[in-house]
Tab-separated table of C-alpha atoms and ligand atoms in Angstrom:
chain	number	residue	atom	x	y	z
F	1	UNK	CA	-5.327	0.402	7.488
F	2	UNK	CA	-7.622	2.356	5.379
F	3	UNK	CA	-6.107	5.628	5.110
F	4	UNK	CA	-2.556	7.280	4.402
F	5	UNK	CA	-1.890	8.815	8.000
F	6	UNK	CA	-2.766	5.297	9.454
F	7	UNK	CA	-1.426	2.786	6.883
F	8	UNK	CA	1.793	4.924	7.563
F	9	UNK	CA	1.713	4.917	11.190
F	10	UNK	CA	1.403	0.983	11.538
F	11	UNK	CA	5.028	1.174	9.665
F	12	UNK	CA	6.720	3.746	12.132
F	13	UNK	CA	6.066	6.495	10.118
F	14	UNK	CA	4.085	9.946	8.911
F	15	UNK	CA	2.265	10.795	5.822
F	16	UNK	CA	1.634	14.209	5.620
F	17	UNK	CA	0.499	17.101	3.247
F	18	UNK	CA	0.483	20.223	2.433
F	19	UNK	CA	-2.270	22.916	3.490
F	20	UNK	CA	-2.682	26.606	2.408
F	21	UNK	CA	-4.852	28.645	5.141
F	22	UNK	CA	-7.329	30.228	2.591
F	23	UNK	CA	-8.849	27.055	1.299
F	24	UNK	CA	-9.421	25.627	5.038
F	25	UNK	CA	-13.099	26.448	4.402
F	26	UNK	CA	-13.466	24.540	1.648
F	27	UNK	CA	-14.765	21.221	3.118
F	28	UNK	CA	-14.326	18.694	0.806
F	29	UNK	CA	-10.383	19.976	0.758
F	30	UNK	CA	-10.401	19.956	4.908
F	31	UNK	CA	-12.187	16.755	4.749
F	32	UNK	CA	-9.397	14.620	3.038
F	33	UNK	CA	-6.817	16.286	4.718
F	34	UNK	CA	-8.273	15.410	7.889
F	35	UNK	CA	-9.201	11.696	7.002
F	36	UNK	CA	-5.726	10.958	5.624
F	37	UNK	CA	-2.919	12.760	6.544
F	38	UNK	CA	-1.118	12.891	10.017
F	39	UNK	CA	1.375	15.505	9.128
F	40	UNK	CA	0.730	18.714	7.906
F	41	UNK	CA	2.922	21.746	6.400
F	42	UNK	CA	1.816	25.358	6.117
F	43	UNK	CA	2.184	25.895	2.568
F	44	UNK	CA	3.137	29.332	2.596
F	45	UNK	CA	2.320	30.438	6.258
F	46	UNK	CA	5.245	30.205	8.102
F	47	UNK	CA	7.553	31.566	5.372
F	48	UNK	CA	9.805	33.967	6.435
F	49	UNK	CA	7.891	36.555	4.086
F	50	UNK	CA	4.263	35.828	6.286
F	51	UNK	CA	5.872	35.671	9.572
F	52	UNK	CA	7.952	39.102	10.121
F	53	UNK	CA	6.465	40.929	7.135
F	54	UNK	CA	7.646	44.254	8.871
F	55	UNK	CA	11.406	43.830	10.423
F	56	UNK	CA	11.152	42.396	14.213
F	57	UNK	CA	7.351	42.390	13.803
F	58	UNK	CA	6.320	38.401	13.892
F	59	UNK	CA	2.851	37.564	12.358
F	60	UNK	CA	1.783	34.453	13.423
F	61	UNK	CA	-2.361	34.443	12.533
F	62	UNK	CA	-2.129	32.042	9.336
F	63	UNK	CA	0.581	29.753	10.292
F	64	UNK	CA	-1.520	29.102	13.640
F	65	UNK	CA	-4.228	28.599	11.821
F	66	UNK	CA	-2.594	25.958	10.440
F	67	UNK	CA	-0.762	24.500	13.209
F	68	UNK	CA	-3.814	25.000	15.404
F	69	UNK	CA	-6.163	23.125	13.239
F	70	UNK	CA	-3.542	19.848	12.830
F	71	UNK	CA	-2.899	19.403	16.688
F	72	UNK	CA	-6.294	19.906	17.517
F	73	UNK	CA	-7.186	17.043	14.783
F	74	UNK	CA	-4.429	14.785	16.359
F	75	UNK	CA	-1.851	15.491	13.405
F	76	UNK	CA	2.285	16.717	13.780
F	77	UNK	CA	3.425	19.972	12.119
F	78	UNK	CA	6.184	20.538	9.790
F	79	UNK	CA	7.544	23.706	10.131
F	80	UNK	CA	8.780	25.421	6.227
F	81	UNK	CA	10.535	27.147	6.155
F	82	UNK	CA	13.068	29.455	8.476
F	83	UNK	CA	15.377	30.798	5.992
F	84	UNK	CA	15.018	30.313	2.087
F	85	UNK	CA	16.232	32.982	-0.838
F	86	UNK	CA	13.078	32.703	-2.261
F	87	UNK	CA	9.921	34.681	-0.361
F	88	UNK	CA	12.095	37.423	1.608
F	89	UNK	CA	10.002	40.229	2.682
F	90	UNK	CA	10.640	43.409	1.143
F	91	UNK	CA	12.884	44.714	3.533
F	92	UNK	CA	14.420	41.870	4.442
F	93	UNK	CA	15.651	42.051	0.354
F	94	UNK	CA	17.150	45.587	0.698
F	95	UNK	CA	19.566	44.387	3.647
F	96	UNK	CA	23.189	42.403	3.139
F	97	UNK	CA	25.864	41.520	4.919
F	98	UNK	CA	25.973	41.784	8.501
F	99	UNK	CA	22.843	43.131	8.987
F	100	UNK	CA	20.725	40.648	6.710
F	101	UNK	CA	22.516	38.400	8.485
F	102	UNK	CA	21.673	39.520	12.063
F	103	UNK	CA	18.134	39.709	10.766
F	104	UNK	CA	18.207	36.107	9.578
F	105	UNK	CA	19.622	34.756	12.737
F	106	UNK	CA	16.790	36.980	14.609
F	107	UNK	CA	14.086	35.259	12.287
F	108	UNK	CA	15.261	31.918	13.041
F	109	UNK	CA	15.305	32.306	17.159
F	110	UNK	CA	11.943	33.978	16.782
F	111	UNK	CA	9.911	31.898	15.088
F	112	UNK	CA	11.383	28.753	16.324
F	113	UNK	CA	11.473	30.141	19.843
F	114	UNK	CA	7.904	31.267	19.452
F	115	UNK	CA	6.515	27.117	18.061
F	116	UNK	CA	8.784	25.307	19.907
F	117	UNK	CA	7.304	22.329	21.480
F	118	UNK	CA	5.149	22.065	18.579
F	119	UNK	CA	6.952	21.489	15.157
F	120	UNK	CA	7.996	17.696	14.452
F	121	UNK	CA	10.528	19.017	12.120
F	122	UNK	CA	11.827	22.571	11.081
F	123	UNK	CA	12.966	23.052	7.260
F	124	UNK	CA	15.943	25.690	8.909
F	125	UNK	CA	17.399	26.558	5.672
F	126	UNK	CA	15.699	25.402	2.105
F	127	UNK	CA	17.384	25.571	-1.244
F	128	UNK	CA	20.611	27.082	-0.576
F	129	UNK	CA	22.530	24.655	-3.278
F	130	UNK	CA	22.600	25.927	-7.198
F	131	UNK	CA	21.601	23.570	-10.171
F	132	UNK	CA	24.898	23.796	-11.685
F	133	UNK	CA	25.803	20.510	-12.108
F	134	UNK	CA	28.731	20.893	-9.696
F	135	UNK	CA	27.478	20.970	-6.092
F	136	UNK	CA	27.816	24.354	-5.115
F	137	UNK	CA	26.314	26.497	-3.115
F	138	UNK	CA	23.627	29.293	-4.378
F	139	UNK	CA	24.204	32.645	-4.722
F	140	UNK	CA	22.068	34.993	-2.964
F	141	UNK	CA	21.668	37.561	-0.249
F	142	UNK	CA	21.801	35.332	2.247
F	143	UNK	CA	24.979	33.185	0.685
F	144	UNK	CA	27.151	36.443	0.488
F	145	UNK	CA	26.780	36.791	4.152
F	146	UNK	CA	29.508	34.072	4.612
F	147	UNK	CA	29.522	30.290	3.877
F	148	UNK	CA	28.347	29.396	7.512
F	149	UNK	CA	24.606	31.231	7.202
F	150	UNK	CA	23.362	27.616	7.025
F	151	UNK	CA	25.312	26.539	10.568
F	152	UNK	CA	24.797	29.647	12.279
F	153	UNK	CA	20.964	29.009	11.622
F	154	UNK	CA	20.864	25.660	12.688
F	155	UNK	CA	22.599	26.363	16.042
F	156	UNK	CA	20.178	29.107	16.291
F	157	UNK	CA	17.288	26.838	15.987
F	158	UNK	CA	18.490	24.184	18.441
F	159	UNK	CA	18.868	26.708	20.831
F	160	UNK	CA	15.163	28.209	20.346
F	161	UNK	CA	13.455	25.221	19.920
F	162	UNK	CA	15.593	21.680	21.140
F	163	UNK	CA	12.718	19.261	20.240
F	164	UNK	CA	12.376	19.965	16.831
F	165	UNK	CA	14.122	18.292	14.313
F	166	UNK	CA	16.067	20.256	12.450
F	167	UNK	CA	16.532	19.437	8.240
F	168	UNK	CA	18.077	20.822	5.454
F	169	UNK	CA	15.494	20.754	2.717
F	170	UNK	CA	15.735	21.031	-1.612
F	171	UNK	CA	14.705	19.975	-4.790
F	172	UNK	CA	16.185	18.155	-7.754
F	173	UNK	CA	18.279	15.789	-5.024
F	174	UNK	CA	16.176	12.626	-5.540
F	175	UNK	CA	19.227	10.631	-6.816
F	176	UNK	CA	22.977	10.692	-6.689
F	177	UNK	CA	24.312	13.789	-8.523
F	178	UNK	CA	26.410	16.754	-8.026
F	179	UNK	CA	23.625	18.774	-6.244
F	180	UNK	CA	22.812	16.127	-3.834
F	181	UNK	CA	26.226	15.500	-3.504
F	182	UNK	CA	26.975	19.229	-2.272
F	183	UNK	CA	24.792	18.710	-0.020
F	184	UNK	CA	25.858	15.213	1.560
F	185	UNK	CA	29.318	16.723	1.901
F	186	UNK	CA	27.811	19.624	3.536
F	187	UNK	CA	25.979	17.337	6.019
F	188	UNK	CA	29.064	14.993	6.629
F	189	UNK	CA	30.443	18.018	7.737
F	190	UNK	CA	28.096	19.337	10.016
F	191	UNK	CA	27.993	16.472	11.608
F	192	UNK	CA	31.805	15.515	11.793
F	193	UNK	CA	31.825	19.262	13.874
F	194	UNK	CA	28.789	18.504	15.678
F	195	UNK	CA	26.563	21.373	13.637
F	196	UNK	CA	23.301	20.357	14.770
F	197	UNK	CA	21.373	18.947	12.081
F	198	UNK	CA	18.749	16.148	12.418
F	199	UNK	CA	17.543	15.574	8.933
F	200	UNK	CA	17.585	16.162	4.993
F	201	UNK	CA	14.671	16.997	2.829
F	202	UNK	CA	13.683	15.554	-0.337
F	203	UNK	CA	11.704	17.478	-2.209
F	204	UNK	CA	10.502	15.235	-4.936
F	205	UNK	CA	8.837	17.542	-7.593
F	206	UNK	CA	8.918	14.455	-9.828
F	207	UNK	CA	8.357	14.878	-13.574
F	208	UNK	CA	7.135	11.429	-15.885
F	209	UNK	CA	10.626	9.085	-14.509
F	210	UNK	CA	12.670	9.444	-11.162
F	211	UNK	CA	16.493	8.202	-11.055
F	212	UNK	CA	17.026	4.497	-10.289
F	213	UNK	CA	19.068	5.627	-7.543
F	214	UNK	CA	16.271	7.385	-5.687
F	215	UNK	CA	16.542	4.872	-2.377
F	216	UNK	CA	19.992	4.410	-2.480
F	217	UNK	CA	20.645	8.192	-2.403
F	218	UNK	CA	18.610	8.456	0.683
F	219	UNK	CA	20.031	5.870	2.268
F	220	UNK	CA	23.533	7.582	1.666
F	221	UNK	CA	22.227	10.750	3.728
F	222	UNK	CA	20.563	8.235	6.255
F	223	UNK	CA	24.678	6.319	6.559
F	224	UNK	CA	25.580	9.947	7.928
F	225	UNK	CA	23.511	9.593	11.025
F	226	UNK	CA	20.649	12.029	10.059
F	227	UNK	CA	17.111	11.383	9.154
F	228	UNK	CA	15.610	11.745	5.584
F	229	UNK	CA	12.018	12.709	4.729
F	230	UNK	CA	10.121	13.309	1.428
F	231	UNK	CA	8.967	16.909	2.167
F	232	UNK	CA	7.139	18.041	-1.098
F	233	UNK	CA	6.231	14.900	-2.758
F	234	UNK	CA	4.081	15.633	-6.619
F	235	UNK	CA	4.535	13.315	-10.015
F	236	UNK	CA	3.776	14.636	-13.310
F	237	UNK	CA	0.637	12.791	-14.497
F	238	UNK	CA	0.869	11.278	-18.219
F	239	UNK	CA	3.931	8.894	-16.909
F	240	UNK	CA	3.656	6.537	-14.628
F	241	UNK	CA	2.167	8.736	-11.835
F	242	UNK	CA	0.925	5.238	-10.045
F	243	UNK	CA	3.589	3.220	-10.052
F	244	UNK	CA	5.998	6.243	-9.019
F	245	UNK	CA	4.504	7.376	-5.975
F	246	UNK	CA	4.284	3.864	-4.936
F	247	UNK	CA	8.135	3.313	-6.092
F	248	UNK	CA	8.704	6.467	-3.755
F	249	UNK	CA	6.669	5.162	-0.607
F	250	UNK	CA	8.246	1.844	-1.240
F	251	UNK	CA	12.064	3.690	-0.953
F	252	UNK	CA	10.962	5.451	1.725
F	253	UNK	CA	9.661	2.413	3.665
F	254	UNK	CA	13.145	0.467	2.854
F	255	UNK	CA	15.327	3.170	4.131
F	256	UNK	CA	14.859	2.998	8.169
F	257	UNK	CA	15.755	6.337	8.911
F	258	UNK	CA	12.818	7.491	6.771
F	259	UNK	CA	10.427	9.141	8.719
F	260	UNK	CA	7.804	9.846	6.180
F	261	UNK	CA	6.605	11.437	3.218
F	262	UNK	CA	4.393	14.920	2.333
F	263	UNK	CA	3.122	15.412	-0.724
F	264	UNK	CA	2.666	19.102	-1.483
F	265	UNK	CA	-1.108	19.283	-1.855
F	266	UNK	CA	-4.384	17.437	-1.484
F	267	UNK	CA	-6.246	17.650	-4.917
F	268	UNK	CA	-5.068	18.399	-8.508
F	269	UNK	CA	-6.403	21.589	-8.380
F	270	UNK	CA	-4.705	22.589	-5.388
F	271	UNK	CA	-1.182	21.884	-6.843
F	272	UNK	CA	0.856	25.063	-7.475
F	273	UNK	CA	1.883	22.878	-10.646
F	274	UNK	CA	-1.089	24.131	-12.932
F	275	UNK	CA	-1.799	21.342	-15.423
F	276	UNK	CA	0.543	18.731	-14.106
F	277	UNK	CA	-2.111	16.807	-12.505
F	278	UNK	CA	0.797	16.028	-9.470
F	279	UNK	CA	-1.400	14.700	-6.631
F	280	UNK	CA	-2.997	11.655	-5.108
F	281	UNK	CA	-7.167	13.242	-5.468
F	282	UNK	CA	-8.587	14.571	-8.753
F	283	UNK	CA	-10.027	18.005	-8.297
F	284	UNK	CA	-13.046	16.598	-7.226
F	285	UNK	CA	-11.769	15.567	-3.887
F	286	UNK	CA	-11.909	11.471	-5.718
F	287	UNK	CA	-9.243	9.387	-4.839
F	288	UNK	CA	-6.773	8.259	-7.650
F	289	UNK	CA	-5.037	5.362	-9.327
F	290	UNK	CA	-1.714	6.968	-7.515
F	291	UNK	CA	-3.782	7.083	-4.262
F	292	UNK	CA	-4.420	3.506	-4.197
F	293	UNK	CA	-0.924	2.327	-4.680
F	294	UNK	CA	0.165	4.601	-2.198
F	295	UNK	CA	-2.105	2.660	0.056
F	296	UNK	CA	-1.414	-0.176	-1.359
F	297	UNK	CA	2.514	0.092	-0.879
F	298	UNK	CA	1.819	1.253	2.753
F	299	UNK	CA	-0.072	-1.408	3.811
F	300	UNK	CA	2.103	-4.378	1.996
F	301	UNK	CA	4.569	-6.680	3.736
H	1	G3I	O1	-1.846	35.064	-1.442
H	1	G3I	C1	-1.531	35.891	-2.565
H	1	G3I	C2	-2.772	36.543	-3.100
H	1	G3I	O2	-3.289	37.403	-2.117
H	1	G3I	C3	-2.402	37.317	-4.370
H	1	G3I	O3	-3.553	37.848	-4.929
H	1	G3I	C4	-1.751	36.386	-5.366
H	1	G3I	C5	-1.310	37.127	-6.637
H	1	G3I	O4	-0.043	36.736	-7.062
H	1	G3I	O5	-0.605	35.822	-4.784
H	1	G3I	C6	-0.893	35.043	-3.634
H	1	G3I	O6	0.314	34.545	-3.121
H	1	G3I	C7	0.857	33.433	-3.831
H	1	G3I	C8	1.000	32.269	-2.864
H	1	G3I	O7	1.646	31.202	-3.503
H	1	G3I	C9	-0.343	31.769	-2.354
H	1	G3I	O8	-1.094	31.267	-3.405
H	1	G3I	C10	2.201	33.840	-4.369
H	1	G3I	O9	2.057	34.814	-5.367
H	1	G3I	C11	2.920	32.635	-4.925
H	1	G3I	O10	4.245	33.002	-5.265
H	1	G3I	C12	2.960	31.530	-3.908
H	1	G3I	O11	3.558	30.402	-4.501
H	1	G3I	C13	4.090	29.463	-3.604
H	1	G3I	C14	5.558	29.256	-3.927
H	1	G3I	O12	6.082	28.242	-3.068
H	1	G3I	C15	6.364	30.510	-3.749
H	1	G3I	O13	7.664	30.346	-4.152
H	1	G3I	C16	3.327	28.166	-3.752
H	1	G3I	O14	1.994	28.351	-3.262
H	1	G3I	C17	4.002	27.056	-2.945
H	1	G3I	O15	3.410	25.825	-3.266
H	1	G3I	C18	5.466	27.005	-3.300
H	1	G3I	O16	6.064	26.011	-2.503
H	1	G3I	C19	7.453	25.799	-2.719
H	1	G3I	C20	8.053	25.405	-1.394
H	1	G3I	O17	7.776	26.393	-0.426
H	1	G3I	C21	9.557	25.177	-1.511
H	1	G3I	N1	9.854	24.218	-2.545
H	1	G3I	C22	9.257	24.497	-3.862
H	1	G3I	C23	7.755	24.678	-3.734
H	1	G3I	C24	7.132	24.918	-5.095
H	1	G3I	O18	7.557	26.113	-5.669
């Protein structure tokens, strides 16, 4: 096929991106999004910081804008993110313990209650492993609330929305190492006590290489019984942007339980990576060499 959204399709799966409400008017940025992608994130919009910016009072205007505009064109929604450290309201920062953690499990029955039926996947809880080179957990708020935030939220979410997928999502997890590792034993053991969890995210903020073991680490997760996706897919430019994204498609396509990939933008100068260069159109709206062996890699074999 001639585009990502149906190149993708003809192999069982998505290719999404990444929209943020306030350049929807912009019509050379709606008009790729449209043509290509069948998937579409809210880049900021359902956060937990734009959806109950006052506590118990749900704002839903920009996310439905979003949501709105990619089931009217035909596309899926993934829904980013239900809990996450980073982009707390205000007040939501200036609560602990028990009743930050009431709150959390409030915000996750709310807003999954509130799109259920409509979001392919939910991101439930994003980024709640540290970069510490041994596989444990974060600390924050929501952490020192008790090591089973992340389960209670998940069997919050099934029970608001039981359609939905529901993933774990991070970054800097694209191969085998000790924060990927945290979380495969974390998802081994969710589903070994029947935690309901559907599906890891994989970031993929790529810089100029990406570990050999990219596809064998998601095949790993996919061995536990739970889908994988590429959730916020953008490659450094300068490298080998080309021939990554199209080692990354081809991973994902060689991993069955891959249901698709999202980069996390449409043009260059939509990226929030100023200067990297990270995405598949220049900041003209023209396609690039990375775009073309994306395509390419979709529609081989
Ligand atoms: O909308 C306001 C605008 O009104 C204000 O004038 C301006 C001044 O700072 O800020 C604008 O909000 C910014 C928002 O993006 C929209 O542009 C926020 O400051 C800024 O922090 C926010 O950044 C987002 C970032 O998450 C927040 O952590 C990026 O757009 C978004 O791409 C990024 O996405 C995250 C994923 O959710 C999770 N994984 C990592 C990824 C990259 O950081």
């Amino acid at each position: 096929a001639s585009t990502l959204g149906a190149s993708a399709a003809e192999k069982g799966r998505y290719f999404g991106t990444a929209i943020a409400a306030g350049r929807m008017s912009d019509s050379t940025y709606i008009g790729i999004a449209n043509r290509e992608f069948n998937m579409i994130t809210a880049e900021n919009e359902m956060k937990w910081d734009a959806t109950e910016p006052n506590q118990n009072s749900f704002s839903y205007s920009r996310g439905d804008q979003i949501a709105n505009w990619a089931r009217s064109n035909g596309k899926q929604v993934r829904g980013h993110a239900l809990l996450w450290h980073a982009q707390m309201p205000g007040w939501a920062q200036n609560l602990s313990g028990s009743a930050l953690r009431n709150a959390a499990i409030n915000h996750v029955t709310k807003v999954a209650t509130y799109y259920r039926g409509k979001i392919h996947s939910w991101d439930v809880v994003n980024e709640a492993f540290a970069d510490d080179g041994r596989g444990s957990r974060r600390d924050s708020s929501l952490q020192r609330t008790g090591n089973d935030w992340i389960e209670a939220a998940f069997r919050a979410a099934r029970a608001a929305d039981p359609g939905a997928k529901l993933c774990y999502n991070d970054y800097n997890t694209d191969g085998i190492n000790a924060k990927s590792t945290g979380i495969y034993n974390m998802v081994r053991d969710f589903k070994s006590r029947g935690v309901p969890i559907d599906c890891v995210g994989f970031q993929a903020h790529l810089g100029t290489s990406m570990p050999g073991d990219f596809q064998a680490n998601l095949q790993r997760f996919a061995d536990l019984g739970v889908d994988v996706q590429i959730t916020e897919l953008d490659i450094q430019q300068g490298g080998n942007q080309a021939n990554m994204y199209a080692a990354v498609t081809n991973a994902c396509l060689a991993v069955a339980r891959c249901n698709g990939i999202t980069v996390w933008g449409v043009r260059d100068s939509d990226s929030w990576r100023t200067g990297a260069n990270p995405l598949l159109f220049d900041s003209s709206g023209n396609k690039k060499a990375a775009y073309t062996s994306v395509l390419n890699a979709l529609n081989a074999g």
